[in-house]
mmCIF file of C-alpha atoms and ligand atoms in Angstrom:
data_model
loop_
_atom_site.group_PDB
_atom_site.id
_atom_site.type_symbol
_atom_site.label_atom_id
_atom_site.label_comp_id
_atom_site.label_asym_id
_atom_site.label_seq_id
_atom_site.Cartn_x
_atom_site.Cartn_y
_atom_site.Cartn_z
ATOM 1 C CA MET C 128 126.484 -66.722 173.038
ATOM 2 C CA LYS C 129 129.714 -65.002 172.102
ATOM 3 C CA ILE C 130 130.457 -62.993 168.986
ATOM 4 C CA PHE C 131 134.099 -62.945 167.978
ATOM 5 C CA CYS C 132 135.361 -60.574 165.336
ATOM 6 C CA ILE C 133 138.635 -60.662 163.475
ATOM 7 C CA GLY C 134 140.482 -57.515 162.452
ATOM 8 C CA ARG C 135 142.996 -57.237 159.635
ATOM 9 C CA ASN C 136 142.352 -60.590 157.972
ATOM 10 C CA TYR C 137 142.589 -59.448 154.330
ATOM 11 C CA SER C 138 145.797 -57.877 152.985
ATOM 12 C CA ASP C 139 143.993 -55.397 150.723
ATOM 13 C CA HIS C 140 142.002 -54.039 153.706
ATOM 14 C CA ILE C 141 145.160 -53.786 155.844
ATOM 15 C CA ARG C 142 146.678 -51.646 153.082
ATOM 16 C CA GLU C 143 143.670 -49.340 152.777
ATOM 17 C CA LEU C 144 143.822 -48.518 156.518
ATOM 18 C CA SER C 145 147.658 -48.453 156.581
ATOM 19 C CA ASN C 146 147.708 -51.071 159.335
ATOM 20 C CA GLU C 147 150.449 -53.604 159.940
ATOM 21 C CA LYS C 148 150.025 -57.226 158.947
ATOM 22 C CA PRO C 149 149.353 -59.101 162.200
ATOM 23 C CA SER C 150 151.613 -61.909 163.409
ATOM 24 C CA ALA C 151 148.546 -63.520 165.018
ATOM 25 C CA PRO C 152 144.820 -62.985 164.455
ATOM 26 C CA VAL C 153 143.456 -59.695 165.862
ATOM 27 C CA VAL C 154 140.465 -60.720 167.984
ATOM 28 C CA PHE C 155 137.781 -58.572 169.566
ATOM 29 C CA MET C 156 134.211 -59.240 170.637
ATOM 30 C CA LYS C 157 130.742 -57.807 170.315
ATOM 31 C CA PRO C 158 127.939 -58.521 172.809
ATOM 32 C CA PRO C 159 124.662 -60.200 171.755
ATOM 33 C CA SER C 160 122.985 -56.746 171.920
ATOM 34 C CA ALA C 161 125.063 -55.804 168.867
ATOM 35 C CA LEU C 162 123.066 -58.126 166.614
ATOM 36 C CA LEU C 163 120.609 -56.677 164.109
ATOM 37 C CA VAL C 164 118.653 -59.352 162.254
ATOM 38 C CA GLN C 165 115.806 -59.826 159.754
ATOM 39 C CA ASN C 166 116.868 -56.895 157.564
ATOM 40 C CA LYS C 167 115.784 -54.355 160.134
ATOM 41 C CA PRO C 168 117.035 -50.836 159.456
ATOM 42 C CA PHE C 169 120.240 -49.566 161.041
ATOM 43 C CA TYR C 170 119.935 -46.216 162.799
ATOM 44 C CA ILE C 171 123.084 -44.113 162.753
ATOM 45 C CA PRO C 172 124.043 -43.476 166.379
ATOM 46 C CA ASP C 173 124.484 -39.882 167.496
ATOM 47 C CA PHE C 174 127.989 -40.428 168.893
ATOM 48 C CA SER C 175 129.606 -40.891 165.492
ATOM 49 C CA SER C 176 129.713 -38.985 162.244
ATOM 50 C CA GLU C 177 131.676 -41.675 160.413
ATOM 51 C CA ILE C 178 130.057 -45.117 160.504
ATOM 52 C CA HIS C 179 131.807 -47.514 158.120
ATOM 53 C CA HIS C 180 130.462 -50.774 156.717
ATOM 54 C CA GLU C 181 132.718 -53.849 156.900
ATOM 55 C CA LEU C 182 131.145 -56.852 155.176
ATOM 56 C CA GLU C 183 132.300 -60.172 156.597
ATOM 57 C CA LEU C 184 131.697 -63.889 156.263
ATOM 58 C CA VAL C 185 130.378 -65.258 159.550
ATOM 59 C CA ILE C 186 130.655 -68.847 160.726
ATOM 60 C CA LYS C 187 128.560 -70.389 163.483
ATOM 61 C CA ILE C 188 130.106 -72.818 165.944
ATOM 62 C CA CYS C 189 128.161 -76.086 165.976
ATOM 63 C CA LYS C 190 129.738 -77.898 168.918
ATOM 64 C CA ASN C 191 131.574 -77.070 172.103
ATOM 65 C CA GLY C 192 135.349 -77.201 172.226
ATOM 66 C CA LYS C 193 138.503 -75.798 173.740
ATOM 67 C CA ARG C 194 142.111 -76.013 172.543
ATOM 68 C CA ILE C 195 140.854 -77.441 169.259
ATOM 69 C CA GLU C 196 143.487 -79.252 167.175
ATOM 70 C CA PRO C 197 143.989 -78.102 163.565
ATOM 71 C CA ALA C 198 142.980 -81.532 162.236
ATOM 72 C CA PHE C 199 139.544 -81.250 163.885
ATOM 73 C CA ALA C 200 138.780 -77.552 163.406
ATOM 74 C CA SER C 201 136.638 -78.087 160.311
ATOM 75 C CA ARG C 202 134.153 -80.110 162.372
ATOM 76 C CA TYR C 203 133.204 -77.096 164.451
ATOM 77 C CA PHE C 204 131.258 -75.150 161.816
ATOM 78 C CA LYS C 205 128.739 -76.163 159.172
ATOM 79 C CA GLU C 206 126.911 -72.946 158.362
ATOM 80 C CA ILE C 207 127.830 -69.572 157.011
ATOM 81 C CA ALA C 208 126.203 -66.132 156.945
ATOM 82 C CA LEU C 209 127.089 -62.575 156.081
ATOM 83 C CA GLY C 210 127.445 -59.915 158.709
ATOM 84 C CA ILE C 211 128.412 -56.293 158.810
ATOM 85 C CA ASP C 212 130.873 -55.110 161.401
ATOM 86 C CA PHE C 213 129.691 -51.500 161.630
ATOM 87 C CA THR C 214 132.523 -49.385 162.931
ATOM 88 C CA ALA C 215 132.489 -45.830 164.236
ATOM 89 C CA ARG C 216 135.729 -45.050 162.418
ATOM 90 C CA ASP C 217 136.101 -41.571 163.934
ATOM 91 C CA LEU C 218 135.850 -42.984 167.463
ATOM 92 C CA GLN C 219 138.052 -45.960 166.610
ATOM 93 C CA SER C 220 140.815 -43.694 165.295
ATOM 94 C CA GLU C 221 140.783 -41.706 168.538
ATOM 95 C CA LEU C 222 140.839 -44.870 170.653
ATOM 96 C CA LYS C 223 143.624 -46.412 168.561
ATOM 97 C CA LYS C 224 145.741 -43.280 168.927
ATOM 98 C CA LYS C 225 145.418 -43.481 172.704
ATOM 99 C CA GLY C 226 146.043 -47.233 172.725
ATOM 100 C CA LEU C 227 142.590 -47.852 174.212
ATOM 101 C CA PRO C 228 140.228 -50.785 173.556
ATOM 102 C CA TRP C 229 137.873 -50.528 170.561
ATOM 103 C CA GLU C 230 134.568 -51.562 172.154
ATOM 104 C CA LEU C 231 132.912 -48.142 172.007
ATOM 105 C CA ALA C 232 133.628 -47.952 168.289
ATOM 106 C CA LYS C 233 132.815 -51.570 167.411
ATOM 107 C CA ALA C 234 130.498 -53.216 169.946
ATOM 108 C CA PHE C 235 127.679 -50.701 170.318
ATOM 109 C CA ASP C 236 123.974 -51.631 169.993
ATOM 110 C CA LYS C 237 123.000 -53.018 166.580
ATOM 111 C CA SER C 238 126.532 -52.725 165.245
ATOM 112 C CA ALA C 239 126.344 -56.249 163.812
ATOM 113 C CA PRO C 240 123.653 -56.791 161.165
ATOM 114 C CA LEU C 241 123.508 -60.510 160.434
ATOM 115 C CA SER C 242 121.837 -62.581 157.707
ATOM 116 C CA ASP C 243 120.327 -66.018 158.113
ATOM 117 C CA PHE C 244 122.804 -68.894 158.114
ATOM 118 C CA ILE C 245 122.984 -71.273 155.161
ATOM 119 C CA PRO C 246 124.792 -74.615 154.863
ATOM 120 C CA LEU C 247 128.463 -74.303 154.035
ATOM 121 C CA ALA C 248 128.731 -77.662 152.276
ATOM 122 C CA PRO C 249 127.759 -76.555 148.731
ATOM 123 C CA PHE C 250 130.542 -73.947 148.737
ATOM 124 C CA LYS C 251 133.267 -75.925 150.427
ATOM 125 C CA ASP C 252 135.430 -76.768 147.434
ATOM 126 C CA GLY C 253 135.434 -73.398 145.722
ATOM 127 C CA ALA C 254 136.167 -69.902 146.892
ATOM 128 C CA ILE C 255 133.150 -68.376 148.621
ATOM 129 C CA HIS C 256 132.613 -65.075 146.832
ATOM 130 C CA PHE C 257 130.707 -62.385 148.651
ATOM 131 C CA ARG C 258 129.946 -58.751 148.011
ATOM 132 C CA LEU C 259 128.219 -55.669 149.325
ATOM 133 C CA ASP C 260 126.193 -53.313 147.154
ATOM 134 C CA LYS C 261 125.442 -49.804 148.384
ATOM 135 C CA ASN C 262 122.570 -48.143 146.540
ATOM 136 C CA GLY C 263 122.987 -50.671 143.733
ATOM 137 C CA GLN C 264 126.755 -50.276 143.306
ATOM 138 C CA THR C 265 129.243 -52.891 144.468
ATOM 139 C CA VAL C 266 131.512 -51.390 147.131
ATOM 140 C CA GLN C 267 133.131 -54.485 148.660
ATOM 141 C CA SER C 268 133.864 -57.905 147.267
ATOM 142 C CA GLY C 269 136.079 -60.771 148.278
ATOM 143 C CA ASN C 270 136.304 -64.481 148.740
ATOM 144 C CA HIS C 271 137.308 -66.562 151.699
ATOM 145 C CA ARG C 272 140.504 -67.803 150.042
ATOM 146 C CA GLU C 273 141.914 -64.294 150.412
ATOM 147 C CA MET C 274 141.779 -64.454 154.202
ATOM 148 C CA ILE C 275 145.164 -64.376 155.938
ATOM 149 C CA TYR C 276 143.859 -66.732 158.650
ATOM 150 C CA SER C 277 141.429 -69.416 157.457
ATOM 151 C CA PHE C 278 138.230 -70.373 159.269
ATOM 152 C CA GLU C 279 140.054 -73.389 160.722
ATOM 153 C CA GLU C 280 143.074 -71.360 161.857
ATOM 154 C CA LEU C 281 140.785 -68.850 163.557
ATOM 155 C CA ILE C 282 138.994 -71.639 165.428
ATOM 156 C CA VAL C 283 142.294 -73.131 166.565
ATOM 157 C CA PHE C 284 143.584 -69.748 167.710
ATOM 158 C CA ILE C 285 140.451 -68.474 169.466
ATOM 159 C CA SER C 286 139.858 -71.787 171.247
ATOM 160 C CA GLN C 287 143.224 -71.530 172.964
ATOM 161 C CA TYR C 288 141.812 -68.605 174.936
ATOM 162 C CA PHE C 289 138.019 -69.093 174.958
ATOM 163 C CA THR C 290 135.871 -72.190 175.149
ATOM 164 C CA LEU C 291 133.872 -72.207 171.939
ATOM 165 C CA GLN C 292 130.222 -73.023 172.513
ATOM 166 C CA MET C 293 127.477 -74.050 170.170
ATOM 167 C CA GLY C 294 125.908 -70.905 168.720
ATOM 168 C CA ASP C 295 128.995 -68.706 169.071
ATOM 169 C CA MET C 296 129.849 -66.787 165.922
ATOM 170 C CA ILE C 297 133.017 -65.589 164.286
ATOM 171 C CA PHE C 298 132.968 -62.521 162.023
ATOM 172 C CA THR C 299 136.020 -63.383 159.961
ATOM 173 C CA GLY C 300 137.251 -59.976 158.802
ATOM 174 C CA THR C 301 136.562 -57.619 155.951
ATOM 175 C CA PRO C 302 138.078 -57.248 152.478
ATOM 176 C CA ALA C 303 138.918 -53.810 151.052
ATOM 177 C CA GLY C 304 136.297 -51.260 150.152
ATOM 178 C CA VAL C 305 135.097 -50.252 153.608
ATOM 179 C CA GLY C 306 133.411 -46.891 153.547
ATOM 180 C CA PRO C 307 130.844 -44.618 155.147
ATOM 181 C CA VAL C 308 127.089 -45.068 155.270
ATOM 182 C CA LYS C 309 124.603 -42.237 155.497
ATOM 183 C CA ILE C 310 120.896 -41.879 156.123
ATOM 184 C CA GLY C 311 118.947 -43.106 153.107
ATOM 185 C CA ASP C 312 121.524 -45.654 151.937
ATOM 186 C CA CYS C 313 120.397 -49.170 151.083
ATOM 187 C CA LEU C 314 122.794 -52.076 151.672
ATOM 188 C CA GLU C 315 122.469 -55.435 149.932
ATOM 189 C CA ALA C 316 124.843 -58.311 150.591
ATOM 190 C CA TYR C 317 125.346 -61.449 148.533
ATOM 191 C CA ILE C 318 127.082 -64.820 148.782
ATOM 192 C CA GLU C 319 127.654 -65.781 145.167
ATOM 193 C CA ASP C 320 124.328 -64.775 143.550
ATOM 194 C CA ARG C 321 122.238 -65.353 146.613
ATOM 195 C CA LYS C 322 120.927 -62.226 148.328
ATOM 196 C CA MET C 323 121.572 -62.591 152.033
ATOM 197 C CA MET C 324 120.774 -59.124 153.383
ATOM 198 C CA ASP C 325 118.890 -56.060 152.240
ATOM 199 C CA PHE C 326 118.328 -53.213 154.658
ATOM 200 C CA ASP C 327 118.230 -49.442 154.984
ATOM 201 C CA ILE C 328 120.254 -46.902 156.883
ATOM 202 C CA LYS C 329 118.102 -44.465 158.854
HETATM 203 ZN ZN1 ZN A 1746 135.653 -56.012 160.904
#
C-alpha cells in the first residue's frame, strides 16, 4: 500500500507559507508506518518543537491502473476520508533551505492520522466541506472545489509515474490555517457535519 501526499494544492495555503504556485502537482509519499488510526493519540516526537497540523481530504484507490486517462480517472476512487499530514515544520524548513528531501519532516512514524472511509457518492455533486477544530475552535476549513488539482487530475498525474493499486491513498493537500499542536490539544475533524476524527495530542 502506498500513501501519496500532495503539497501546495490550495492557493490560500500556498500564500500562508509564501510558496510558489506549482506548475505540476507536488507529490511526496509516506510509508504505511505513518498511519495512525482509530482516534489513537498522537505523541509529539522529540526531534521537533514545531509540529503543524495539515487537514486533508483523502481518497482511496479502488482498482489498479497505470497511465490513467482523464476520462476514466473518476472510476478509480469511491470513498473519502480525512487525514492529517503532520509536519515537523522546523525540520522541513531546514531541509527545504538545503534543497533536501522532506521525508524526515513528513513521513515519520504516526505522522498520518486517518479517519474511516465513507462513500463519496452522496457528496459528489456539491463541494465537500471539511474542517478541523482544535480545542473546540475551527482552525482550518475548506472544500474540495478549492483544490488547484482535482482528485481526477491527481490520479492522472500520479499514475504516469506510479502504478496505482487498490488500497493506495492520496492525501490531497491542505487549505490555509495550518498551525502548531502542543501536548494537551484535542483535534476534531469533520466532513460537512459528520465527525470523522477526534483525538488527543500527548
Ligand atoms: Zn500536506
